[in-house]
CSV table of C-alpha atoms in Angstrom, one decimal:
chain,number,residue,atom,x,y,z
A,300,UNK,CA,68.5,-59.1,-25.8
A,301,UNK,CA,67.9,-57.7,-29.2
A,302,UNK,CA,66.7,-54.0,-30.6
A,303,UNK,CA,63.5,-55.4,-30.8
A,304,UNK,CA,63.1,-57.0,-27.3
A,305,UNK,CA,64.7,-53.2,-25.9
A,306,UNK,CA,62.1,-51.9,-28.0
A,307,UNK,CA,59.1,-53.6,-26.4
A,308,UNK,CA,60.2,-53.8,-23.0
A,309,UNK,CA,60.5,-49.7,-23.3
A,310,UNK,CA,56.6,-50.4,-24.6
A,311,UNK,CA,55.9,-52.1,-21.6
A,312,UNK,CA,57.3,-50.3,-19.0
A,313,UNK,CA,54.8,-47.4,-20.5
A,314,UNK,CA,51.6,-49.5,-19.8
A,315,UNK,CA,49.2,-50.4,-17.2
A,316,UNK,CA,50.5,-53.4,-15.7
A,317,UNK,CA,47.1,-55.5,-16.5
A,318,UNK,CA,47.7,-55.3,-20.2
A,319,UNK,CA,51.6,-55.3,-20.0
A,320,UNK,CA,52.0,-59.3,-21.3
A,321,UNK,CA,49.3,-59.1,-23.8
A,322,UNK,CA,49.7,-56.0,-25.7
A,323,UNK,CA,53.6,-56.6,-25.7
A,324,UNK,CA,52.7,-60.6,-27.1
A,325,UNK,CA,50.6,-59.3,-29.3
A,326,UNK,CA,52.8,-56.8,-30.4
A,327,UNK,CA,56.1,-58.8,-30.1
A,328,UNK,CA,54.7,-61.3,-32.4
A,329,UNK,CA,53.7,-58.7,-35.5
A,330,UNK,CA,57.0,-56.7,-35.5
A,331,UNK,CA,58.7,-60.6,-35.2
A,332,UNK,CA,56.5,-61.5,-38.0
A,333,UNK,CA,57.6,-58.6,-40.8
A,334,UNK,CA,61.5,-59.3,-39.8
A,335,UNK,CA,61.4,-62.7,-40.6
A,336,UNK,CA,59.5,-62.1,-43.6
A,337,UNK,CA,62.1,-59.2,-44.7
A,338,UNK,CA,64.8,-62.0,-43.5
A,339,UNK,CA,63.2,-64.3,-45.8
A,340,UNK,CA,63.1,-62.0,-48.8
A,341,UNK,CA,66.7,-60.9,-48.4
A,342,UNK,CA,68.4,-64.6,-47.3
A,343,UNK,CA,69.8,-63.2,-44.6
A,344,UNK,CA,69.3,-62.0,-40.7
A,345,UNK,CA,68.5,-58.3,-40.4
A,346,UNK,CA,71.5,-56.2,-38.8
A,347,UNK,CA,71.1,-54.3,-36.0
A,348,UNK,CA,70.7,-50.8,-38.5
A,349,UNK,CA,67.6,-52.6,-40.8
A,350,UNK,CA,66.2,-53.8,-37.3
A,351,UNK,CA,66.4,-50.1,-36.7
A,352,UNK,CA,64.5,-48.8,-39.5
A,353,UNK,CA,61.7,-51.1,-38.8
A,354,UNK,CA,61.3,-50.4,-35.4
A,355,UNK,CA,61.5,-46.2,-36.4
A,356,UNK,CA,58.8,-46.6,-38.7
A,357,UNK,CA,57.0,-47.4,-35.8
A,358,UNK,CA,57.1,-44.4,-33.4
A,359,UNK,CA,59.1,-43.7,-30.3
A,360,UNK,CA,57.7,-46.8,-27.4
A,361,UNK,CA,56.0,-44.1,-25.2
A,362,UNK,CA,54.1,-42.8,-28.4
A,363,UNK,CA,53.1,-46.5,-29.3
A,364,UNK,CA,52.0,-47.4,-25.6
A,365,UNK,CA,50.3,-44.2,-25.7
A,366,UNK,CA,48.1,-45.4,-28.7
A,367,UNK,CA,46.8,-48.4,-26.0
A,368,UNK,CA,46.2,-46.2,-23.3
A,369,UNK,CA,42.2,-44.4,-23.1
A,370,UNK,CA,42.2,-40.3,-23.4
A,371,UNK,CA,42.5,-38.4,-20.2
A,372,UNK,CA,42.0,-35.5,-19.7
A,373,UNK,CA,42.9,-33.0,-16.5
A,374,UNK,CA,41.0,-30.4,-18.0
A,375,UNK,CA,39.1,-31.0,-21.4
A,376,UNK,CA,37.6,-29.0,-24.4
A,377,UNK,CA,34.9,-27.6,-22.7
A,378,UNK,CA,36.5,-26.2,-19.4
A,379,UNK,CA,39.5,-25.3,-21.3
A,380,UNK,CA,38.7,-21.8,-22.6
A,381,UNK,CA,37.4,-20.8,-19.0
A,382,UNK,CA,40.6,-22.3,-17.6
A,383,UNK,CA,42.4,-20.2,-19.8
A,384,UNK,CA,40.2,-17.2,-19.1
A,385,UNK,CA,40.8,-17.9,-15.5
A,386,UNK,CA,44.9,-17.8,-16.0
A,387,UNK,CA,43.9,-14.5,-17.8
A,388,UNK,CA,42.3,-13.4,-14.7
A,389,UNK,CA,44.9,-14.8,-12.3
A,390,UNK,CA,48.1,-12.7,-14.0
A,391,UNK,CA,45.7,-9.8,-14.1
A,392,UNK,CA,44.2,-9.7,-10.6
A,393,UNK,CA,47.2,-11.8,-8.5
A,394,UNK,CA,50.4,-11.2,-10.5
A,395,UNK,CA,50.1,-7.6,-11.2
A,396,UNK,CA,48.8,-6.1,-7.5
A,397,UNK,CA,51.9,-8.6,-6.4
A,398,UNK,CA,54.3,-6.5,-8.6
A,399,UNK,CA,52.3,-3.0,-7.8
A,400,UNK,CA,51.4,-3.3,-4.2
A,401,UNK,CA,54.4,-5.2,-3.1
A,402,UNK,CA,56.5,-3.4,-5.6
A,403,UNK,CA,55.6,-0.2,-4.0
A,404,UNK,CA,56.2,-1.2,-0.1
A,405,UNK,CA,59.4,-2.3,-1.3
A,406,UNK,CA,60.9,0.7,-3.2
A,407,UNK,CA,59.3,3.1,-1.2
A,408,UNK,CA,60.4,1.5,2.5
A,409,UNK,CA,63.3,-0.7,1.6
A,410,UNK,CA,65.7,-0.6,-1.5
A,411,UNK,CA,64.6,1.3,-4.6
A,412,UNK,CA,67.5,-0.2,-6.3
A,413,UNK,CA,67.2,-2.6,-9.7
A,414,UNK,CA,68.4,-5.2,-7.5
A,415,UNK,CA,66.6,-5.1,-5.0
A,416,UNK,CA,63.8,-5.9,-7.5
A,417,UNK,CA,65.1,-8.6,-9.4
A,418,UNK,CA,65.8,-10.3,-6.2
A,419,UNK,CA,62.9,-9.7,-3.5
A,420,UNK,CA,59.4,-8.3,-5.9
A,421,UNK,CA,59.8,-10.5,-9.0
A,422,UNK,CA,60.1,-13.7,-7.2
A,423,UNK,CA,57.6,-13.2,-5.1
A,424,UNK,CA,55.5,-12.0,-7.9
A,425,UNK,CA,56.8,-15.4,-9.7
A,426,UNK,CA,55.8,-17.4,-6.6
A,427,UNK,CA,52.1,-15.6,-6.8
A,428,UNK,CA,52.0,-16.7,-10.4
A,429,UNK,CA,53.2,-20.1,-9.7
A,430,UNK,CA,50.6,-20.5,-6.2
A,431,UNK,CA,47.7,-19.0,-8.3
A,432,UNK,CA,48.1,-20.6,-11.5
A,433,UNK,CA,48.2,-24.4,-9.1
A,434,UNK,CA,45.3,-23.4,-7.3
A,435,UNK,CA,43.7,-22.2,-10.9
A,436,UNK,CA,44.7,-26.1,-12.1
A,437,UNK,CA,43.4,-27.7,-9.2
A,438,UNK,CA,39.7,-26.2,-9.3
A,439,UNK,CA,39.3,-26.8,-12.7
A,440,UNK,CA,40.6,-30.5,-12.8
A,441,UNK,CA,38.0,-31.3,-9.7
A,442,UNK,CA,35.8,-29.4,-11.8
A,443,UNK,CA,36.6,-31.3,-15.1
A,444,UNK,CA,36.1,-34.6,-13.1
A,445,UNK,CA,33.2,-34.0,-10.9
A,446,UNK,CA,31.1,-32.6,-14.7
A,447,UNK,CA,31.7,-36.6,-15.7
A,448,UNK,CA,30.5,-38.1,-12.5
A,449,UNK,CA,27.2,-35.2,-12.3
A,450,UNK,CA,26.7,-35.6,-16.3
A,451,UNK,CA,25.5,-31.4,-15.5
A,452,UNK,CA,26.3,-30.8,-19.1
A,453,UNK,CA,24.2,-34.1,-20.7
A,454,UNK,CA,21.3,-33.7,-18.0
A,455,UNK,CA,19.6,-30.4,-19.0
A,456,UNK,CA,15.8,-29.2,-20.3
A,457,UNK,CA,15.9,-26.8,-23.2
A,458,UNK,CA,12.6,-25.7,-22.3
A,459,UNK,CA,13.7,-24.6,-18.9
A,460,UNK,CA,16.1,-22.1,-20.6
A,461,UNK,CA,15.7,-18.4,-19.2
A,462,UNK,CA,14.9,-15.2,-21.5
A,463,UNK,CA,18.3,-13.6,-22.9
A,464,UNK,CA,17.4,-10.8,-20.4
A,465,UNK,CA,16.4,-12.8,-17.3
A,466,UNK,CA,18.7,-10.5,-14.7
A,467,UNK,CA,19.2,-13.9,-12.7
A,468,UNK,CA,22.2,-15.3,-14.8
A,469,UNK,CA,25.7,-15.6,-12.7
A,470,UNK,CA,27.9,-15.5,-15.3
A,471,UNK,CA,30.2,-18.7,-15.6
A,472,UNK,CA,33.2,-16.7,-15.6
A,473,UNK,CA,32.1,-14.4,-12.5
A,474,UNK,CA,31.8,-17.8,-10.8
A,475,UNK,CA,35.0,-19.3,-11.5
A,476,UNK,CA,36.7,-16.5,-10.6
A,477,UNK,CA,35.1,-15.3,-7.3
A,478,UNK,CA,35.6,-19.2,-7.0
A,479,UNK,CA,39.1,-19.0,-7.4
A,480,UNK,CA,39.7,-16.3,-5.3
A,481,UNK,CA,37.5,-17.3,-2.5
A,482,UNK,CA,39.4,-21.0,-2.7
A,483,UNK,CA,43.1,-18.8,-2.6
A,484,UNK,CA,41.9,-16.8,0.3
A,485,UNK,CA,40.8,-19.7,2.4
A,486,UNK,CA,44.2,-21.4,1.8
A,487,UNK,CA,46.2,-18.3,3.0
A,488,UNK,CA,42.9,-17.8,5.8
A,489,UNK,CA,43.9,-21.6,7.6
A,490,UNK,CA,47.5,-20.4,7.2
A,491,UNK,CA,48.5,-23.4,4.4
A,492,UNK,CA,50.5,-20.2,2.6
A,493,UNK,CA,52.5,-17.7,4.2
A,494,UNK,CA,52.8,-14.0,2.8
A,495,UNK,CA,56.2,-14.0,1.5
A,496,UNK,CA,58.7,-11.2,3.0
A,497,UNK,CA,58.5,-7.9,1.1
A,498,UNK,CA,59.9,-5.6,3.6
A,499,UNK,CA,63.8,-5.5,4.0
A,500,UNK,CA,65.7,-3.4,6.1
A,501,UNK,CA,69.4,-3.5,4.9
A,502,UNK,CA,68.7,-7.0,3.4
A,503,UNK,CA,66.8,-8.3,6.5
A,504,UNK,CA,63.1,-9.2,6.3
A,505,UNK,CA,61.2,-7.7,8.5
A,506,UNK,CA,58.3,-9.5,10.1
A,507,UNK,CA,54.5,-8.3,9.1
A,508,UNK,CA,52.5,-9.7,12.3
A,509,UNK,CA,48.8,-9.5,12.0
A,510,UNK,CA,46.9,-7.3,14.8
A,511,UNK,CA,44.5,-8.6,17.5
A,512,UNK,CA,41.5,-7.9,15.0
A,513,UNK,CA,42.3,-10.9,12.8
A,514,UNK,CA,42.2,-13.0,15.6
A,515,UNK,CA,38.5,-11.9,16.7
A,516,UNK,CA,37.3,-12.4,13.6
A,517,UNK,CA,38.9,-15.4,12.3
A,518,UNK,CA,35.8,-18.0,12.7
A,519,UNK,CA,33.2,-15.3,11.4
A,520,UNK,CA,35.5,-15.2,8.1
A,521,UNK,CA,36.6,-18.4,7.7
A,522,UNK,CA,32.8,-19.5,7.8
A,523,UNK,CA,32.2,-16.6,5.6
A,524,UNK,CA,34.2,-18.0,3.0
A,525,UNK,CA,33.3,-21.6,3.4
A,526,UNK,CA,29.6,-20.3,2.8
A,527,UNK,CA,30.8,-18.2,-0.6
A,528,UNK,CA,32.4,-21.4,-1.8
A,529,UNK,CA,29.2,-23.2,-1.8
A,530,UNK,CA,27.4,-20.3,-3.3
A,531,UNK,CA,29.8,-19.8,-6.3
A,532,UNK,CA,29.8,-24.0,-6.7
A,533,UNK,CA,26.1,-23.8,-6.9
A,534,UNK,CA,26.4,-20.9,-9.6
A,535,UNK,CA,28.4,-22.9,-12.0
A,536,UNK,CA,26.8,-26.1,-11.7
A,537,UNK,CA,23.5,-23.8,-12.3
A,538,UNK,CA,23.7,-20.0,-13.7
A,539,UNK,CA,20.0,-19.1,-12.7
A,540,UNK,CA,19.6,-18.1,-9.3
A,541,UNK,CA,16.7,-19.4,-6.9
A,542,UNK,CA,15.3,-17.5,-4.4
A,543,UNK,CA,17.0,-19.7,-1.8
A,544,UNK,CA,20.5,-19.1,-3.1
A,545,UNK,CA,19.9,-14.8,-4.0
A,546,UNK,CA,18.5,-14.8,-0.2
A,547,UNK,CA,21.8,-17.0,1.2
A,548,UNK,CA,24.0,-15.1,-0.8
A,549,UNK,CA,21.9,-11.7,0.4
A,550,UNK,CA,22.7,-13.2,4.0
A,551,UNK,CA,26.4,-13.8,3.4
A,552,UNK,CA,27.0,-10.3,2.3
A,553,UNK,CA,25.2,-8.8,5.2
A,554,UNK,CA,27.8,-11.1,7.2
A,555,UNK,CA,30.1,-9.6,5.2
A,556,UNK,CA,28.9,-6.4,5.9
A,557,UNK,CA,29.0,-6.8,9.7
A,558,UNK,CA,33.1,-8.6,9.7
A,559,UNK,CA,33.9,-5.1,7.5
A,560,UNK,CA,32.4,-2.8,10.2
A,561,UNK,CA,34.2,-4.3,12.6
A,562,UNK,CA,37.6,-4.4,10.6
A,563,UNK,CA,36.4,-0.5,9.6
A,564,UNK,CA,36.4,0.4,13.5
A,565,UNK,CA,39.9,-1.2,14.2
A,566,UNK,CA,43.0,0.6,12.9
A,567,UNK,CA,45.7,-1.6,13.6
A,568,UNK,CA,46.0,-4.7,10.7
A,569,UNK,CA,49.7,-5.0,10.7
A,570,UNK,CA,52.4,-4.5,13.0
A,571,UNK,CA,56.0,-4.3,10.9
A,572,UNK,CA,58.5,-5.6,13.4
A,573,UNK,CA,62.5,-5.2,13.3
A,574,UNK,CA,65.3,-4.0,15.4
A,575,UNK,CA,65.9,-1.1,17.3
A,576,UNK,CA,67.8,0.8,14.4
A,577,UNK,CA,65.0,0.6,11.6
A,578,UNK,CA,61.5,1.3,13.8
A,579,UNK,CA,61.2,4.9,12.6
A,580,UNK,CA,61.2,3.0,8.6
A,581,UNK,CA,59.1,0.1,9.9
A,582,UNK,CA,56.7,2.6,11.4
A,583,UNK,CA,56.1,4.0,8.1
A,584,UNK,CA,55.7,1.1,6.4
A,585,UNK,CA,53.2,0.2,9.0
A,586,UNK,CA,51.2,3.2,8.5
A,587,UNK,CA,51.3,2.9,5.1
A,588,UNK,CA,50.3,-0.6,5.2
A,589,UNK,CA,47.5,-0.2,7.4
A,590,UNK,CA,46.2,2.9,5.4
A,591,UNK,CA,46.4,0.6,2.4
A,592,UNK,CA,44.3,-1.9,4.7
A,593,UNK,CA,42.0,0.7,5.4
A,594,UNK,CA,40.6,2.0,2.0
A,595,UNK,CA,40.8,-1.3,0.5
A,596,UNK,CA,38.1,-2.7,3.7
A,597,UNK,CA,36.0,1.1,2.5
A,598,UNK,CA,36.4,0.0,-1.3
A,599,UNK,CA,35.2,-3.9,-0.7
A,600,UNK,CA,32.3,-3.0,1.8
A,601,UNK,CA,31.1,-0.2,-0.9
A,602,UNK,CA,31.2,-3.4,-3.5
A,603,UNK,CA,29.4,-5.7,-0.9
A,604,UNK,CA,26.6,-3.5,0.0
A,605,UNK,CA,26.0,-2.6,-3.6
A,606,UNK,CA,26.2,-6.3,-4.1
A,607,UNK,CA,23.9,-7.0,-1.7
A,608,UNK,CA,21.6,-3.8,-3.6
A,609,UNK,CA,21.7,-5.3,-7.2
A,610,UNK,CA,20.5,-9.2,-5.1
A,611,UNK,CA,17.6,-7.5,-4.5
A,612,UNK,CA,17.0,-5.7,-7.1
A,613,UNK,CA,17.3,-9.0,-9.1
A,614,UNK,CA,15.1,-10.8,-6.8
A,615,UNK,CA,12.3,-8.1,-6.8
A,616,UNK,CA,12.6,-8.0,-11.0
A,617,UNK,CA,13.0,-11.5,-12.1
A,618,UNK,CA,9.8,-13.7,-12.4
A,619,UNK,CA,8.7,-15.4,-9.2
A,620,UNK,CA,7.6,-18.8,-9.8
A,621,UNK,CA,9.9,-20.3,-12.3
A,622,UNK,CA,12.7,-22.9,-10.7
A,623,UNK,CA,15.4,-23.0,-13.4
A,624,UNK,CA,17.6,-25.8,-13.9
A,625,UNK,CA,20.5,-27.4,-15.7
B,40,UNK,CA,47.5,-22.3,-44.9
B,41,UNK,CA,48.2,-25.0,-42.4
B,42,UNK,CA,50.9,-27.6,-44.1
B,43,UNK,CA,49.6,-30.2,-42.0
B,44,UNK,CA,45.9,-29.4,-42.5
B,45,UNK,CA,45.6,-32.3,-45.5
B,46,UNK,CA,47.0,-34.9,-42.9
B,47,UNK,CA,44.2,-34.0,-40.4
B,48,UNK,CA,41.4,-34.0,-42.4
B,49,UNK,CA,42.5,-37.6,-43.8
B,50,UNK,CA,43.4,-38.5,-41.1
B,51,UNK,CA,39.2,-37.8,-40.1
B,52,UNK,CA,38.1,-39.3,-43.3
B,53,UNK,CA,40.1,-42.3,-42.6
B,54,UNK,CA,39.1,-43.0,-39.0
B,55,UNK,CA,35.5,-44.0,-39.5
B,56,UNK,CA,36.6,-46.2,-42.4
B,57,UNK,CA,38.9,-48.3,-40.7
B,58,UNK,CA,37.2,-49.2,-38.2
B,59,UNK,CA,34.5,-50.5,-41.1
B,60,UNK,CA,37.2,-52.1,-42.9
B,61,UNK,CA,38.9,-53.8,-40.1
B,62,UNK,CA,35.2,-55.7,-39.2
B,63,UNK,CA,34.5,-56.4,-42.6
B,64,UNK,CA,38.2,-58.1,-43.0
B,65,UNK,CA,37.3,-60.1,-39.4
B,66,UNK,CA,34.5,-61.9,-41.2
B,67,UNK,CA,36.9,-64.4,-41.3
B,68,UNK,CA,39.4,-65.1,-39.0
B,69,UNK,CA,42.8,-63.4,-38.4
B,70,UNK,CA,45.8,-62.4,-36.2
B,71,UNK,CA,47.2,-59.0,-36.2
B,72,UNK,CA,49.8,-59.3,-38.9
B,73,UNK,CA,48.1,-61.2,-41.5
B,74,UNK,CA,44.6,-58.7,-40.9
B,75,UNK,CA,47.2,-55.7,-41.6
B,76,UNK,CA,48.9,-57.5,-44.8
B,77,UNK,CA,45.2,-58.4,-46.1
B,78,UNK,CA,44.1,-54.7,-45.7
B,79,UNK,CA,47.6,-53.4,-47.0
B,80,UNK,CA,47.2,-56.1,-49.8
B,81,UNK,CA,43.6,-54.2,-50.9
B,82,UNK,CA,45.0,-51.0,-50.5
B,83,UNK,CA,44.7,-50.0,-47.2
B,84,UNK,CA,47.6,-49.3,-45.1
B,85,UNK,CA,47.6,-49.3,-41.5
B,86,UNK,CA,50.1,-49.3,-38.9
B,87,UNK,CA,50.6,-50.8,-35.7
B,88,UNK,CA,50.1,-48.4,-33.2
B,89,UNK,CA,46.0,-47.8,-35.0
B,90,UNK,CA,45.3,-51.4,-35.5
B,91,UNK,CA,46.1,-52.8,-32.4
B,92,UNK,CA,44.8,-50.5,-30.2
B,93,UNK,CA,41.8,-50.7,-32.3
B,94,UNK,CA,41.3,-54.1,-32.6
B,95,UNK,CA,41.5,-54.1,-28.6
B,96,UNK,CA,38.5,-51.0,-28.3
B,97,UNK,CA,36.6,-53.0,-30.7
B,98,UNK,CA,36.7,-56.5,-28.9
B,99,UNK,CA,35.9,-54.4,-25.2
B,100,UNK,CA,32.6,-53.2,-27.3
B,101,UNK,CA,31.8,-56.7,-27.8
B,102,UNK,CA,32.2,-56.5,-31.6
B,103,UNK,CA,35.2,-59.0,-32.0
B,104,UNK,CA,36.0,-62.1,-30.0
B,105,UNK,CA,39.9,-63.4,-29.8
B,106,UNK,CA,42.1,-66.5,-28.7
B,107,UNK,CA,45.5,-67.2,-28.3
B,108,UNK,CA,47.2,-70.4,-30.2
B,109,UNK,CA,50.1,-71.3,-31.3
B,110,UNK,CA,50.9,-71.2,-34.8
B,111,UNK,CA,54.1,-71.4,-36.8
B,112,UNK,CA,56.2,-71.9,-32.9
B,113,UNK,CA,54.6,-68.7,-31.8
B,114,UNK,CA,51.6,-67.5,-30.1
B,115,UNK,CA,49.2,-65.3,-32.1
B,116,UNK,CA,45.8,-63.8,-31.4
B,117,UNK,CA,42.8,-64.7,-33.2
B,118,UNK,CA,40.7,-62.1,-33.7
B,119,UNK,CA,36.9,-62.6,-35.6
B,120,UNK,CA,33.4,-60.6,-35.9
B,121,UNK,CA,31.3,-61.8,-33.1
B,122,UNK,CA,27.7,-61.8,-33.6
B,123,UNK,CA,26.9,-58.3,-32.5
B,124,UNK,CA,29.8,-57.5,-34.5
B,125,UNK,CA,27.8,-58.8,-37.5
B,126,UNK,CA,24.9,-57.2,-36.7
B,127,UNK,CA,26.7,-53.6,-36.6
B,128,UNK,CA,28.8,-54.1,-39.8
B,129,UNK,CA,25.5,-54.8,-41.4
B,130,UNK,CA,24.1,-51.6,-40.5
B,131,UNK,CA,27.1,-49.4,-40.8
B,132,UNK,CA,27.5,-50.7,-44.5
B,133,UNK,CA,24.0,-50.0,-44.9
B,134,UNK,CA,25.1,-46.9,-43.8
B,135,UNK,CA,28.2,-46.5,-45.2
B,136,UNK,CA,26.5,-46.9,-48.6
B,137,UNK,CA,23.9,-44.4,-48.4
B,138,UNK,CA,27.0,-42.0,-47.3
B,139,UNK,CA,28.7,-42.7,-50.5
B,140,UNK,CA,25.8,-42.5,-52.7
B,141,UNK,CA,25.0,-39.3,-51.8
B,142,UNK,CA,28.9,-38.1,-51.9
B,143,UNK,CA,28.6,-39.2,-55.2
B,144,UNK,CA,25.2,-37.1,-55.9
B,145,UNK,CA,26.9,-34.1,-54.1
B,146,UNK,CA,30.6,-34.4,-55.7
C-alpha cells in the first residue's frame, strides 16, 4: 500500500459510510492523475518524499473529509452569545456560592487549612462548574435544534412587534437563565445529582440528611418546577406575555408561595450526621446550615411575592386585546 | 490589523465566483481533474478539498448531472451542466455582469 492509498483510506475512515467509495474514487483518481503526470514530466516514478509533498499540499485527511461533510452546528451563531452569556451566569451564580457557601461550612466547621481547600471546596466547586456548564450545553443544543425544526426565528410578523416600552417583554436572557436553573434544580430534585461532601470531621465526610419536610413536599415542588419549565420555554420561544401565561405564571408563584410557608414553619432542613466524638461540631454545622436554609426560604419568598406583585402590575398596565406573537 | 484578514475576505470574494466559474466550465463535459487543470489553465486555481466537495453540493441542487466510465484504465466522473443548471448560469451571469459593471462605476 502506498502513501497515497494510507492517505485516502485515513480520508475514508473520516466519512459517512454512504459516500465512503465515491468520494475516495473520485478523489483517488485526481491525486492519481497529477502523479502520473509529474511522473511523466520527470521520467521517473515519484519517491515516497515527492509523493509526500503532493499529498501535504492537500491538507491533513480529517481536514479534507471535513470539506465533504455538511456544517453542524451544536450551538450556532445566533444562540451563541446567549450561550455564552449563560456560562457568564453559570460561574457567577453556581461556581462562586459553591466556593463561598461551601467554602465557608468548610473552614468554619471542618479544616481552615490551605489544604483542606485545595482538596475538598475547589473540586467540588470544579465539579459545580463542570455539572453546570453540561447542563448549560445541553439546553442550548435542544434549543439550537428544536429553532430548525419550529423555524421560530424565520416565522414572525413585523407588525405584531410590541412598543419599546410594552412592560410584557421576558427578557431572553431572564429566560434562559431561570431556565437553566429550574432544569439544574429538577435534576438534583429527582436525585440524578448528589450534593457532594463538604463537611469533614478529621478527613471523614459527614453525611447532610434532608429532614422530614422535604419529603412532604417533594410532589408539590417537583410539579412546581415542571410547571416553571414550561413557563420559561414558552418565554423564549415568545417574549410577550399573554394573559394566559402572566395568570399560570401568577398561579405558580402563589404555589410557590404556599410550599415556602410551609418550609418557613419547619425548622429542621438538614440533619449533619457523624460519630459520637464530633456531634457537638456537627450540631453547629447543622444550625448553621439550617439558619442558612432559613433566611435564604425569607429572601426567595420576598422575591416570589414581589414577583407575583410586578405580574400584576404588568397585566393591569399592558394593553388588553393585543395577542403577540413570534 | 488582522494578518490573516486579506485571506478572509478573498477568500469571500472568491466563493461566489467559483461556483460561477465551475458551471460555466461544465458547459461541456469534464471529470474532476481535467475541470481543475482547465480552470487553473485560465487562471483560476482551486484545490481539491473546494472543488470536489463543490461539485458534489452543486449536482444534489440539481445543477450538474455525473457518470462514471472508464477512461485511460481508470474510472472517472463525468460531471456536465444539466438543464436547470443552464438556466441558473444564465441568470447569475446576467447577474454577475450587472455586479461588475457597477464595481467598475463605483471603483
Amino acid at each position: 500500500m502506498d502513501i497515497i492509498d494510507r492517505y485516502l483510506a485515513a480520508v475514508r475512515r473520516q466519512l459517512p459510510p454512504a459516500q465512503q467509495d465515491d468520494i475516495v474514487r473520485e478523489l483517488g483518481d485526481s491525486l492519481r492523475s497529477e502523479a502520473e503526470e509529474r511522473e511523466a514530466e520527470i521520467g521517473r516514478p515519484l519517491n515516497e518524499d515527492e509523493q509526500a509533498a503532493l499529498l501535504k499540499k492537500r491538507g491533513h485527511p480529517w481536514l479534507m473529509a471535513s470539506r465533504y461533510l455538511t456544517q453542524q452546528y451544536l450551538i450556532g451563531p445566533s444562540l451563541y452569545p446567549y450561550y455564552r452569556k449563560a456560562l457568564g451566569m453559570v460561574v457567577f451564580w453556581v461556581v462562586l456560592p459553591i466556593v463561598l457557601f461551601g467554602g465557608a461550612i468548610h473552614t468554619i466547621y471542618s479544616d481552615a487549612s490551605v489544604a483542606g481547600w485545595i482538596t475538598r471546596v475547589i473540586p467540588t466547586a470544579w465539579n459545580g462548574a463542570i455539572y453546570s456548564v453540561g447542563i448549560v450545553t445541553i439546553v442550548f443544543a435542544i434549543l439550537e435544534h428544536e429553532r430548525v425544526r419550529l423555524n421560530v426565528l424565520d416565522n414572525w410578523n413585523p407588525k405584531r412587534l410590541p412598543n419599546a416600552d410594552d412592560v410584557r417583554e421576558v427578557p431572553r436572557s431572564e429566560s434562559v437563565l431561570g431556565l437553566i436553573f429550574t432544569l439544574t434544580f429538577l435534576i438534583f430534585w429527582t436525585g440524578a445529582f448528589r450534593v457532594p461532601d463538604l463537611i469533614f470531621f478529621n478527613s471523614e465526610p459527614a453525611r447532610i440528611a434532608g429532614g422530614p419536610v422535604w419529603g412532604q413536599l417533594y410532589w408539590p415542588i417537583l410539579v412546581s418546577l415542571i410547571a416553571s419549565i414550561g413557563i420559561y420555554l414558552i418565554d423564549m420561544v415568545r417574549p410577550w406575555r399573554s394573559t394566559a401565561v402572566s395568570m399560570a405564571d401568577i398561579v405558580i408563584n402563589l404555589v410557590n408561595l404556599g410550599i415556602l410557608s410551609i418550609m418557613l414553619r419547619a425548622n429542621n432542613y438538614v440533619q449533619v450526621q457523624t460519630t459520637a466524638e464530633h456531634l457537638e461540631k456537627a450540631a453547629r454545622a447543622e444550625y448553621f446550615i439550617n439558619n442558612t436554609f432559613m433566611v435564604t426560604f425569607t429572601v426567595i419568598a420576598i422575591i416570589t411575592a414581589w414577583d407575583v406583585l410586578y405580574e400584576i402590575w404588568r397585566l393591569v398596565k399592558s394593553r388588553p386585546a393585543r395577542a403577540y406573537a413570534l | 490589523m488582522d494578518p490573516n484578514l486579506f485571506d478572509t475576505l478573498r477568500l469571500e470574494l472568491r466563493r461566489g465566483s467559483l461556483t460561477l466559474a465551475v458551471l460555466a466550465q461544465l458547459r461541456s463535459e469534464h471529470y474532476g481533474y481535467t475541470l481543475r487543470k482547465a480552470l487553473a489553465d485560465l487562471g483560476l486555481d482551486i484545490d481539491e478539498g473546494t472543488l470536489y466537495p463543490l461539485l458534489r453540493r452543486l449536482e444534489a441542487q440539481e445543477l450538474l448531472t455525473s457518470e462514471w466510465r472508464e477512461e485511460g484504465g481508470r474510472n472517472k466522473r463525468f460531471y456536465k451542466l444539466s438543464p436547470d443548471g443552464r438556466q441558473i448560469l444564465k441568470q447569475l451571469l446576467a447577474e454577475w455582469k450587472r455586479i461588475n459593471s457597477s464595481l467598475d462605476r463605483i471603483v
